[in-house]
PDB file of C-alpha atoms in Angstrom:
ATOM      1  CA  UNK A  12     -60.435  13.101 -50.479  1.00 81.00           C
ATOM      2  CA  UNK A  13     -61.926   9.753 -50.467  1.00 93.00           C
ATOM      3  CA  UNK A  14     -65.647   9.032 -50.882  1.00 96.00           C
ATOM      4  CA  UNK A  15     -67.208   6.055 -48.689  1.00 97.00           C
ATOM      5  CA  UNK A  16     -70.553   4.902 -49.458  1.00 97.00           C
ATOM      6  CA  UNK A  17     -72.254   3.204 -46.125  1.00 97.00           C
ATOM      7  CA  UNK A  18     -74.639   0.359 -47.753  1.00 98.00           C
ATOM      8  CA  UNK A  19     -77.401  -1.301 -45.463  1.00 97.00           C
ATOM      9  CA  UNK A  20     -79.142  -4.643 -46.042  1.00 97.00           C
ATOM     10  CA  UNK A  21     -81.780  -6.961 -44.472  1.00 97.00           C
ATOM     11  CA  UNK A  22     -84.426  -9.560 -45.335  1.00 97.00           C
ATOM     12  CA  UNK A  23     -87.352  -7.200 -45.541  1.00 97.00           C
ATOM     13  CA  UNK A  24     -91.026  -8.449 -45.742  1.00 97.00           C
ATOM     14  CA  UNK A  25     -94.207  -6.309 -46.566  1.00 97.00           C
ATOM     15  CA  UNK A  26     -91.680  -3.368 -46.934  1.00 97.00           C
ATOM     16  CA  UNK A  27     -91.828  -1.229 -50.195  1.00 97.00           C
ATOM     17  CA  UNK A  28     -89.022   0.911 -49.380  1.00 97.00           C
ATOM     18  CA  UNK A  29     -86.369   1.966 -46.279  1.00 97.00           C
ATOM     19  CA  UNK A  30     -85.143   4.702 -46.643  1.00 96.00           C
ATOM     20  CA  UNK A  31     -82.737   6.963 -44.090  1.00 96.00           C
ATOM     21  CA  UNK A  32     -84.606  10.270 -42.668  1.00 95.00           C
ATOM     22  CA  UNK A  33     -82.553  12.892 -44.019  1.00 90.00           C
ATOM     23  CA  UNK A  34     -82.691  15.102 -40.612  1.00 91.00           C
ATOM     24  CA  UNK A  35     -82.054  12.261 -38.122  1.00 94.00           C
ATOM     25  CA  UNK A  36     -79.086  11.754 -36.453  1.00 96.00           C
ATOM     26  CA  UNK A  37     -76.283   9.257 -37.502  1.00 97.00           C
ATOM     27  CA  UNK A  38     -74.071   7.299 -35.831  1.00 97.00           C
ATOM     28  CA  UNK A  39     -70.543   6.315 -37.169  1.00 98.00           C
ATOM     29  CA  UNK A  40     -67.166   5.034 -35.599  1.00 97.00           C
ATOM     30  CA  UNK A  41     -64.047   6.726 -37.252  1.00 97.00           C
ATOM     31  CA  UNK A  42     -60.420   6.187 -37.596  1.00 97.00           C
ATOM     32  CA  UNK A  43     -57.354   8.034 -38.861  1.00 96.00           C
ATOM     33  CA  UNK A  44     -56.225   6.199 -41.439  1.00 95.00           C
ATOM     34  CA  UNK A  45     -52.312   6.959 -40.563  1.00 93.00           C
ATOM     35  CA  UNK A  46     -53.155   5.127 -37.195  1.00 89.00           C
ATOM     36  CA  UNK A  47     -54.005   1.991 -36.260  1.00 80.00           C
ATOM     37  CA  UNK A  48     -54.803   3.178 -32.546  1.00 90.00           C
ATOM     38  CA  UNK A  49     -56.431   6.542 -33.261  1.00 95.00           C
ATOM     39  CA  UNK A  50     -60.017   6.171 -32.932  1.00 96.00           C
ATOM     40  CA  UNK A  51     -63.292   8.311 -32.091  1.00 96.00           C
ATOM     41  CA  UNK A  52     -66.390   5.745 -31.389  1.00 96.00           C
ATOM     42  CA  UNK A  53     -69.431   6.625 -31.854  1.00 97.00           C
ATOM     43  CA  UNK A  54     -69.718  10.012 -33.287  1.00 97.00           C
ATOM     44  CA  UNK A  55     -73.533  11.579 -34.038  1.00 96.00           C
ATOM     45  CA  UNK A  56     -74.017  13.801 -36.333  1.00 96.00           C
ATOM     46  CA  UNK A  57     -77.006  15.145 -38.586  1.00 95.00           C
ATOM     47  CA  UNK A  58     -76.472  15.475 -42.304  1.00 94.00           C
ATOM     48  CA  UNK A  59     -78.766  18.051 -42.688  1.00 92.00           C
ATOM     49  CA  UNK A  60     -76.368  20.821 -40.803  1.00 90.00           C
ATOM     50  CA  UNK A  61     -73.079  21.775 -41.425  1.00 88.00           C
ATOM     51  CA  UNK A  62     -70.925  22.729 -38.439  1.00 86.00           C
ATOM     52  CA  UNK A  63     -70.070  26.207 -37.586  1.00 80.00           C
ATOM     53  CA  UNK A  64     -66.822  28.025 -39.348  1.00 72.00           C
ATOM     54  CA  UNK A  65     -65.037  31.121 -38.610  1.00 69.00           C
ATOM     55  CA  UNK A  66     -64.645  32.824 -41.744  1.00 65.00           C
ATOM     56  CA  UNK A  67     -60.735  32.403 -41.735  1.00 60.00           C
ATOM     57  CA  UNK A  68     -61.441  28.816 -42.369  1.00 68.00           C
ATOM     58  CA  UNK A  69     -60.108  27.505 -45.543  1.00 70.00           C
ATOM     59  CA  UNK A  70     -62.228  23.974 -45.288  1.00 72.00           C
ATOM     60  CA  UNK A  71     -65.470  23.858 -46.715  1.00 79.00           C
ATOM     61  CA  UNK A  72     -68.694  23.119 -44.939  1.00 87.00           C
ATOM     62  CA  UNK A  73     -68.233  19.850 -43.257  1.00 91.00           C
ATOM     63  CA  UNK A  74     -70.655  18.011 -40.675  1.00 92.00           C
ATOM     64  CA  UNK A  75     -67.927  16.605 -38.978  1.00 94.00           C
ATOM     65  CA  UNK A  76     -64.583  17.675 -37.832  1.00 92.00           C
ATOM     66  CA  UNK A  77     -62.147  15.966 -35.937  1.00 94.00           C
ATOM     67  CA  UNK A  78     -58.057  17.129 -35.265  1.00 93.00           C
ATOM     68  CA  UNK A  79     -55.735  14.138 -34.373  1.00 95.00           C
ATOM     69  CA  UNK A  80     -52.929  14.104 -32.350  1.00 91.00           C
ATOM     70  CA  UNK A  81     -49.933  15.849 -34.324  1.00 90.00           C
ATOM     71  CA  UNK A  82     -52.098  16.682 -36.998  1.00 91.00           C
ATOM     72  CA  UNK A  83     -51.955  20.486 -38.170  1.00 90.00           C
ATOM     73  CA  UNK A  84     -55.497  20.605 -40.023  1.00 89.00           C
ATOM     74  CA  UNK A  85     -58.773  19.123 -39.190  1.00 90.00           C
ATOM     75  CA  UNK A  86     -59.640  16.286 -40.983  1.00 93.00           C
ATOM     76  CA  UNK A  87     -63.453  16.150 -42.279  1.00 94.00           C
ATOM     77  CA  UNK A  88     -66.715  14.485 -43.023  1.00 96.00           C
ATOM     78  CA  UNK A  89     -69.057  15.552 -45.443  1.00 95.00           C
ATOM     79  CA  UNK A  90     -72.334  13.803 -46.117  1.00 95.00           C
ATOM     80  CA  UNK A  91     -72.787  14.525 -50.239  1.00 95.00           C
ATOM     81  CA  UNK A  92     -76.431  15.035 -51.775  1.00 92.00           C
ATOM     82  CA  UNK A  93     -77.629  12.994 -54.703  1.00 90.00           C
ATOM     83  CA  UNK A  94     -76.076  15.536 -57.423  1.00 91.00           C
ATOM     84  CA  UNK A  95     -72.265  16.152 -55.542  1.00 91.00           C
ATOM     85  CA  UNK A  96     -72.651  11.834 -54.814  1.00 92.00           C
ATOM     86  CA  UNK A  97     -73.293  11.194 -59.036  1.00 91.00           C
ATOM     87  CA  UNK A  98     -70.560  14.004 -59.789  1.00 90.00           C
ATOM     88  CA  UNK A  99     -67.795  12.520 -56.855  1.00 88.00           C
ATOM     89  CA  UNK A 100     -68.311   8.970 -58.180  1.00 87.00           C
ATOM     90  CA  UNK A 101     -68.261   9.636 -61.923  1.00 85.00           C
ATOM     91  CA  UNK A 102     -64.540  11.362 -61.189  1.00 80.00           C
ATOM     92  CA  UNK A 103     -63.785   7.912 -59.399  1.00 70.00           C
ATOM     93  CA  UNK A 104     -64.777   6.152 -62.550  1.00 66.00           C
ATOM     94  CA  UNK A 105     -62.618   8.636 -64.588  1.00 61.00           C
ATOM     95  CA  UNK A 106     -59.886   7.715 -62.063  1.00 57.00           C
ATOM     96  CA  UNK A 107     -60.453   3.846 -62.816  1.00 52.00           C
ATOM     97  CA  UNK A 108     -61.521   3.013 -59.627  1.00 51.00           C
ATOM     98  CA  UNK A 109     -65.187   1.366 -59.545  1.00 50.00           C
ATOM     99  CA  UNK A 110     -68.079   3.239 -58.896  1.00 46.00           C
ATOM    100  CA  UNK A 111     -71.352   4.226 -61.442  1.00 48.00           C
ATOM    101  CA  UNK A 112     -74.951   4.297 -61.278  1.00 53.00           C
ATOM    102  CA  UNK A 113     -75.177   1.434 -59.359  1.00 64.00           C
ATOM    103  CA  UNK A 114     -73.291   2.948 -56.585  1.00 82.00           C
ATOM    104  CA  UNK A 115     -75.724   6.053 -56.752  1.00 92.00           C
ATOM    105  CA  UNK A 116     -77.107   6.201 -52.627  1.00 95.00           C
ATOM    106  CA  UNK A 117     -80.858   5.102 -52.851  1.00 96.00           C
ATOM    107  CA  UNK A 118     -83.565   4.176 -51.402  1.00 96.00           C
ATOM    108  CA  UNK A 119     -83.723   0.026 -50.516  1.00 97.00           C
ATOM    109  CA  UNK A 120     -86.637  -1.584 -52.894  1.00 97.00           C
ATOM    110  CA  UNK A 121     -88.539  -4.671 -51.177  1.00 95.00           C
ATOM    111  CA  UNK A 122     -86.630  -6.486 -54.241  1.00 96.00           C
ATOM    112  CA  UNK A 123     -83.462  -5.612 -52.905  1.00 96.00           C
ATOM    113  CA  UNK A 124     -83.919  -7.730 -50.021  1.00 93.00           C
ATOM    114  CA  UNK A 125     -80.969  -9.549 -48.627  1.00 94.00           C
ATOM    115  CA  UNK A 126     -79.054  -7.349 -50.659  1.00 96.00           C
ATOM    116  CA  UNK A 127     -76.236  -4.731 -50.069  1.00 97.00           C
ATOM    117  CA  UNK A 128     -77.303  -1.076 -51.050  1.00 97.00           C
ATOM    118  CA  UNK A 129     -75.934   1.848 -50.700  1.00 97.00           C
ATOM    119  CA  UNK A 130     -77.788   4.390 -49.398  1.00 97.00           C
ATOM    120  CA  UNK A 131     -75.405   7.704 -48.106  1.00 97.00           C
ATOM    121  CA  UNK A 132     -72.475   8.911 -49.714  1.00 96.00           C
ATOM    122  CA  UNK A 133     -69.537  10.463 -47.547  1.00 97.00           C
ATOM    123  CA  UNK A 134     -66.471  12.855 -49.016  1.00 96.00           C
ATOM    124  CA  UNK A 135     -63.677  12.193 -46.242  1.00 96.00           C
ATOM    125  CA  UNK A 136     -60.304  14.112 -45.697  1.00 94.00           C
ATOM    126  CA  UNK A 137     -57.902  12.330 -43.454  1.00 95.00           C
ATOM    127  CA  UNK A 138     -60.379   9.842 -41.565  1.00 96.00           C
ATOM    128  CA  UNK A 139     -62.212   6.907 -42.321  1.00 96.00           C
ATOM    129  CA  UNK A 140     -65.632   5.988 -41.015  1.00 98.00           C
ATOM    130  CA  UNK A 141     -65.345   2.247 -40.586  1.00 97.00           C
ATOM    131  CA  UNK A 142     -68.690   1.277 -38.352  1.00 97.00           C
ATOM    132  CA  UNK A 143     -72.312   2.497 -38.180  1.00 98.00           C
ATOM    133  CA  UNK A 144     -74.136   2.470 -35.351  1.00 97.00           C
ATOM    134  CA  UNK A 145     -78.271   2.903 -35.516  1.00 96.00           C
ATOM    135  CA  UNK A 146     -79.468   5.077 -33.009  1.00 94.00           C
ATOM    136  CA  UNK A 147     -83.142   4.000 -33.231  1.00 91.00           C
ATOM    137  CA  UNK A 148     -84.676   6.841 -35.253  1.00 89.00           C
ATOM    138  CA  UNK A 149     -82.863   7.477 -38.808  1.00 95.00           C
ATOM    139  CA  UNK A 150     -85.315   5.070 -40.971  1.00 97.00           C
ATOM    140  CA  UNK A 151     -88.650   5.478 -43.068  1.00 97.00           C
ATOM    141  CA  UNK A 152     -90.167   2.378 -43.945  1.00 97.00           C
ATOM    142  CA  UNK A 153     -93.316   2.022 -46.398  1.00 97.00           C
ATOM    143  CA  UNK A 154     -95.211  -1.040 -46.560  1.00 97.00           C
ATOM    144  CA  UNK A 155     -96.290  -2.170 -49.477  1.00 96.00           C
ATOM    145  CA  UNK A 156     -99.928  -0.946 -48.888  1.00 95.00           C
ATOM    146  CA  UNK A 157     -98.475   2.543 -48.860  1.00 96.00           C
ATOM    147  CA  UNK A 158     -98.256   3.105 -45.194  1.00 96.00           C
ATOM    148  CA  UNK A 159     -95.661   5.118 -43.574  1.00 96.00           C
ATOM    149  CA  UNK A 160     -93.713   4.073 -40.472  1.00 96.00           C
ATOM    150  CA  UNK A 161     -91.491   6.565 -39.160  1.00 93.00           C
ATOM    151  CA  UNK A 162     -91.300   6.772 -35.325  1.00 89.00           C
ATOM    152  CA  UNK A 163     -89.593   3.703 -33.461  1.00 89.00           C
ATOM    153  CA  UNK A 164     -88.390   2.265 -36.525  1.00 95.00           C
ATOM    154  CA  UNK A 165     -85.313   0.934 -34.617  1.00 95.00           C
ATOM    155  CA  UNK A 166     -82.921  -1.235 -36.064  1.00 96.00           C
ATOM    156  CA  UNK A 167     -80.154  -1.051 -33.525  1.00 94.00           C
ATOM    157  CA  UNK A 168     -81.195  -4.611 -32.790  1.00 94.00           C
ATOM    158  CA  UNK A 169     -81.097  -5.990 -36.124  1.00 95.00           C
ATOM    159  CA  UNK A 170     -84.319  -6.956 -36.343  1.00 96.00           C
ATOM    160  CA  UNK A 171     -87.884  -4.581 -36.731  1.00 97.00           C
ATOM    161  CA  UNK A 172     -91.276  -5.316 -36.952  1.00 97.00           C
ATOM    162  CA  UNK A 173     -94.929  -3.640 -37.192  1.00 96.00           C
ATOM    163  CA  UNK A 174     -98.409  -4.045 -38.316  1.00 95.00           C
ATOM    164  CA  UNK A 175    -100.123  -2.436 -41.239  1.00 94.00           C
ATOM    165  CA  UNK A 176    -103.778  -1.799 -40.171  1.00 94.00           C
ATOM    166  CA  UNK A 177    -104.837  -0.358 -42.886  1.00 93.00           C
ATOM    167  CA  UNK A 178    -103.972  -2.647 -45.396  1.00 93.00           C
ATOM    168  CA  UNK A 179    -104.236  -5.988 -42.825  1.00 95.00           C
ATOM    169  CA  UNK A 180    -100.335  -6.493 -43.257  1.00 95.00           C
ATOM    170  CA  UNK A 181     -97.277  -7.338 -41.113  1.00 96.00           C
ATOM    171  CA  UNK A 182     -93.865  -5.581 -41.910  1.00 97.00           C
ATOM    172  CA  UNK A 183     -90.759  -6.345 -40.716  1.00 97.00           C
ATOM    173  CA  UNK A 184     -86.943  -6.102 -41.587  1.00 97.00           C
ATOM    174  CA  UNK A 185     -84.865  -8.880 -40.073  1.00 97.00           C
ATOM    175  CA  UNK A 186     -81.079  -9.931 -40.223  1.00 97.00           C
ATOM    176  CA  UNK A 187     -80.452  -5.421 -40.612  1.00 97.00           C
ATOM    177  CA  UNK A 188     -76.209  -5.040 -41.430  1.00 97.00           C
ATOM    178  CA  UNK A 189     -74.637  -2.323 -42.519  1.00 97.00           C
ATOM    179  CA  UNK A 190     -71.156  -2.180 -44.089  1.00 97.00           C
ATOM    180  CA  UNK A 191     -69.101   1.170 -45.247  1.00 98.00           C
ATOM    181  CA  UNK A 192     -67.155   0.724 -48.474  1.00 96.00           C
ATOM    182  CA  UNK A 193     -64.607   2.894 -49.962  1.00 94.00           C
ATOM    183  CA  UNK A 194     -64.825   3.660 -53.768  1.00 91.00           C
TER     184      UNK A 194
END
C-alpha cells in the first residue's frame, strides 16, 4: 500500500478558502507501476461511494478498481478521510519516510496562495495515480466576505474568476496546478 497525497495550488485573490466538494466527481490518470505502457486516462470517480463487492471479496471497500493485464488481483484506490489520512501518514513517519501534520489534506487558506497544499489523501495497491484532471465542478470557494461559490467553479482552465455582490468584491484563482506526491 502506498499513500499519495494530490496537492493543488494557485495565486488566489479575494478567496478565503478552496476547498474540494466531497461528493463531486474526480478525475485522475493512473498507471501500473510495474509498467511503463500500462495506463488508464482519465478515470472519474466520487469519493463519497465505494464500489460494489460480492461478499467473497477479500479487498476492502475501494472507489476504484482496476485489473491489469496478467495481473491475478485487482489493484485499488481508496480515497482516506481525515482520521484513516492522520493514522496512514503517522505509520509513514514511523517508517521514516516524510509525512506529519503538515501533510494532513486541508482546506487551501487565501495565505497559502502560490503554494502547494495538499488537499486528498489516496491509499493505493498496485497503481499509481500520476495526473488530475478537473472536471469543472469539484471546488468550493469562499470569498473573504463569507460568500459561497459552488456551481461553475471550473478550474479545468487554470484560471477562475467571479464577483462578490454582497460584499462589492472580485474573486479569482489564477495560475490553478495540481501535482500528486507519494509519501
Amino acid at each position: 500500500m502506498v499513500l499519495f497525497l494530490l496537492c493543488i495550488k494557485g495565486e488566489l485573490e479575494g478567496v478565503d478558502t478552496l476547498s474540494l466538494i466531497k461528493n463531486a466527481n474526480l478525475c485522475f490518470s493512473v498507471r501500473n507501476p510495474l509498467s511503463d505502457y500500462e495506463t488508464r486516462e482519465k478515470i472519474v470517480f466520487n469519493p463519497s461511494e465505494t464500489l460494489e463487492q460480492d461478499e467473497s471479496d477479500r479487498e476492502p471497500p475501494h472507489h476504484f478498481a482496476v485489473k491489469w493485464e496478467g495481473s491475478k488481483k485487482f489493484s485499488t484506490l481508496v480515497v482516506l478521510d481525515a482520521d484513516a489520512a492522520k493514522s496512514a501518514l503517522k505509520k509513514g513517519k514511523k517508517k521514516g519516510k516524510s509525512g506529519g501534520d503538515g501533510d494532513l489534506p486541508r482546506d487551501v487558506r487565501g495565505e497559502d496562495s502560490g503554494e502547494f497544499v495538499p488537499v486528498l489523501a489516496m491509499e493505493c495497491r498496485g497503481l499509481e495515480p500520476y495526473e488530475f484532471h478537473p472536471l469543472g465542478n469539484e471546488f468550493r470557494v469562499v470569498s473573504e466576505g463569507g460568500t459561497t461559490f459552488e456551481e461553475d467553479v471550473d478550474l479545468s482552465e487554470g484560471d477562475w474568476a467571479d464577483y462578490d455582490e454582497e460584499h462589492d468584491a472580485s474573486v479569482s484563482i489564477n495560475d490553478f496546478e495540481a501535482k500528486i506526491i507519494s509519501v
